[in-house]
C-alpha positions in Angstrom: 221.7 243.7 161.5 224.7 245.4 163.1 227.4 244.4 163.8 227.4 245.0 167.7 223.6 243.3 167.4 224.9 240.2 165.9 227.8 239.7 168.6 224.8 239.5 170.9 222.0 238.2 169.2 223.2 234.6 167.2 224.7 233.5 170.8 221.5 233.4 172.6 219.7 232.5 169.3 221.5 229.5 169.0 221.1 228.1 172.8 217.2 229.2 172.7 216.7 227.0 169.4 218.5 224.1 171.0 216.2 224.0 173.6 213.7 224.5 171.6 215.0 221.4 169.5 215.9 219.3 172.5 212.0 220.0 173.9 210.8 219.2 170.1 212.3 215.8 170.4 211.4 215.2 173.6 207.7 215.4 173.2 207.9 213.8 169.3 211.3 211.4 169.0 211.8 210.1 165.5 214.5 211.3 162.6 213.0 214.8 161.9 212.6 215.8 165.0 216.4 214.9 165.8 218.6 218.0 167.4 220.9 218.1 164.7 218.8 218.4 162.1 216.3 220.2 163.8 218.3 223.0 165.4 220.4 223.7 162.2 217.8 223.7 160.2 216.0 226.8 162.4 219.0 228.7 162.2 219.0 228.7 158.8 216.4 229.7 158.1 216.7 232.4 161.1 219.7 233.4 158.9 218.2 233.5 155.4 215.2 235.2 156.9 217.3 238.4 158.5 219.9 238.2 155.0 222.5 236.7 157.3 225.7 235.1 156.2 228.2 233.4 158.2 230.5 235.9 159.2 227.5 237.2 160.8 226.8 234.4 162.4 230.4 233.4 163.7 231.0 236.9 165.0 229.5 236.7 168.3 229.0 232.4 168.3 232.9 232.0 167.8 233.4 231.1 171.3 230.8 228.1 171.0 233.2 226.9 168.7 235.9 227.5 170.9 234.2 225.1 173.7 234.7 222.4 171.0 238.6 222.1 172.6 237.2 221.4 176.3 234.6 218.7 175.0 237.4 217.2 173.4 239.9 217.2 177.0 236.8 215.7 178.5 236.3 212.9 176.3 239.1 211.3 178.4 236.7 210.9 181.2 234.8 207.7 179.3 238.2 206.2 178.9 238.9 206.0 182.8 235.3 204.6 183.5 235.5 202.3 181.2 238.9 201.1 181.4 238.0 197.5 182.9 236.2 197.2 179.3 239.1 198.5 177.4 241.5 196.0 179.2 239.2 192.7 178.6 238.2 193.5 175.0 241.2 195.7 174.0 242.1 193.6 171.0 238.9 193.7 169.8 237.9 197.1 170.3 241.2 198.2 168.4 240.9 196.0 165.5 237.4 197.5 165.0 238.1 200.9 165.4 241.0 200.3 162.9 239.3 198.4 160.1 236.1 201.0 160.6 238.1 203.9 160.5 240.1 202.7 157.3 236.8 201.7 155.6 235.1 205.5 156.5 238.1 207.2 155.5 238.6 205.1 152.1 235.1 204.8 151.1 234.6 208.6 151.6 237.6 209.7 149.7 236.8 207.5 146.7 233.2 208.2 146.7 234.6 212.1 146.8 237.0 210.6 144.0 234.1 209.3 141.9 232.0 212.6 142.1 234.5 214.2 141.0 235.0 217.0 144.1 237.7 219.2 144.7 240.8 218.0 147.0 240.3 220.4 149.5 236.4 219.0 149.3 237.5 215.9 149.6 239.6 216.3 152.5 236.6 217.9 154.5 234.9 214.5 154.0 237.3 212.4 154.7 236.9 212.4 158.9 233.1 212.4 158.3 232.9 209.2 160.9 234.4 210.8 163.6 232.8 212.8 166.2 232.5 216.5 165.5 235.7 217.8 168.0 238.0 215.0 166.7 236.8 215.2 162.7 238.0 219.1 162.8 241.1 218.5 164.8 241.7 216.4 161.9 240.4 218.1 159.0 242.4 221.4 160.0 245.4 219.3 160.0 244.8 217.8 156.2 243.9 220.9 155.0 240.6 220.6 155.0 237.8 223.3 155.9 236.6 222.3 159.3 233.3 224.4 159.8 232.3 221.7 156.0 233.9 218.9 158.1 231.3 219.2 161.0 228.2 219.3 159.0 229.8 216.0 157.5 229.8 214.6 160.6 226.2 215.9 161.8 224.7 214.3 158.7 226.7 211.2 158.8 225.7 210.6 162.6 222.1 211.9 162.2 221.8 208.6 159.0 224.2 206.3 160.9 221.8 206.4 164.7 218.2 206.4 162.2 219.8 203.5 160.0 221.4 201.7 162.5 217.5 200.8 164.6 217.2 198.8 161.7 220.7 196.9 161.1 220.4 196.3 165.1 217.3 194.5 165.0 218.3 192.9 161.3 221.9 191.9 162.3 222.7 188.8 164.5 224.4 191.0 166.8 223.7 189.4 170.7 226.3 191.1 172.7 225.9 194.9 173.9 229.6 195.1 172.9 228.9 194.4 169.1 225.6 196.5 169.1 226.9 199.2 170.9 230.4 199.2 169.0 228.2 199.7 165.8 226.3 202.7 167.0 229.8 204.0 168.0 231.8 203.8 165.2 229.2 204.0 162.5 227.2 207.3 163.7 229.8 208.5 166.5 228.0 211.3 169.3 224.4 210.8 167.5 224.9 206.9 167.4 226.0 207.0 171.3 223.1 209.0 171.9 220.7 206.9 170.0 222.6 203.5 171.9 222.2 205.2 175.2 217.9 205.5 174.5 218.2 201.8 174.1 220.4 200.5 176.7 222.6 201.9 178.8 225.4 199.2 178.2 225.2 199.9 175.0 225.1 203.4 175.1 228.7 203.0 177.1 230.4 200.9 175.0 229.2 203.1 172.0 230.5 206.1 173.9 234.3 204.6 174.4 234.4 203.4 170.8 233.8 206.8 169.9 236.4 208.2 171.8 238.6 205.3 170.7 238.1 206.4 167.4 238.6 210.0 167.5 242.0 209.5 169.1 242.9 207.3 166.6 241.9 209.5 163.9 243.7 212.2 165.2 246.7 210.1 166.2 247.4 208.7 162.7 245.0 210.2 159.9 246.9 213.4 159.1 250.3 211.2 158.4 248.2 208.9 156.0 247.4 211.4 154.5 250.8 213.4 153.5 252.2 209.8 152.8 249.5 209.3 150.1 249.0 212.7 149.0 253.3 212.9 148.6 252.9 209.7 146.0 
């Protein structure tokens, strides 16, 4: 395909199959059938059908990408709504959001540790809890690759929202706050997403702890990291 094709073609290629997707899920909701695995998974195979690679891709789609910046200004908007929330629960919103994002980051960097991958590898993983906006702010600031960083964070939220159905109805969790909290911090966009199907309370607190998160990530992640890496 040439060039002055693909500048064209991958944009509206990528919006048509996340519609499709989106109309997919609607009609037949479960794990397969989620947008992010769904939508990926066509333009893959789009791309390996017409010999594609990403370069190709990226050429025209680059401003999609770019958008990724606004979404992440906007995520200041769930702050101010809920900011009687964040004032009545503060301390316990930040002590989760700290001990979660210490347990994501450390598990994933051992677990990178343990398979043996490459630093640069493992730094990718290492924001794999955060949502996608705020995992690449931080990975490009780590020196990790972002474009790897958000299909961490894709598969990590598509497992998190289809495993945590079961740990909501398993765990002795009564209040929205907890249940939402654990959508939130454990599956990040495709968690709130999933909390929000299933109440909307739930779906809000999910959504600030999220954004709680990310900030915090980006905030202090990237001088964890030189400290250790400096050892």
């Amino acid at each position: 395909m040439r060039p002055e094709i693909d500048l064209y073609f991958w944009p509206a290629a990528t919006v048509l199959v996340y519609v499709l997707a989106r109309w997919l899920y609607s009609r037949r909701p479960c794990f397969w059938t989620s947008t992010l695995i769904m939508a990926p998974a066509l333009l893959l195979g789009l791309a390996v059908y017409l010999h594609a690679g990403y370069r190709d891709y990226m050429l025209g789609s680059h401003w999609l990408l770019l958008m990724l910046g606004p979404v992440l200004v906007a995520f200041a908007l769930p702050l101010y709504e809920q900011r009687a929330l964040i004032l009545r629960y503060w301390p316990i919103l930040a002590a989760g959001i700290v001990v979660g994002s210490v347990i994501a980051g450390a598990s994933a960097w051992l677990l990178g540790a343990l398979l043996g991958l490459p630093t640069g590898l493992r730094l990718s993983l290492l924001p794999r809890s955060v949502g996608t906006p705020f995992a690449m702010a931080v990975s490009s600031h780590v020196g990790g690759a972002p474009d790897l960083t958000a299909v961490f964070v894709i598969i990590t939220g598509v497992l998190g929202a289809s495993i945590g159905q079961w740990l909501r109805a398993w765990l002795p969790l009564r209040s929205s706050l907890a249940r939402g909290a654990l959508f939130g911090m454990g599956a990040q966009g495709a968690g709130t997403a999933k909390a929000r199907e299933l109440a909307d309370e739930e779906g809000a607190v999910a959504g600030l702890v999220m954004v709680m998160a990310g900030i915090f990530n980006v905030l202090v992640t990237p001088y964890v990291v030189y400290a250790v890496m400096s050892l």
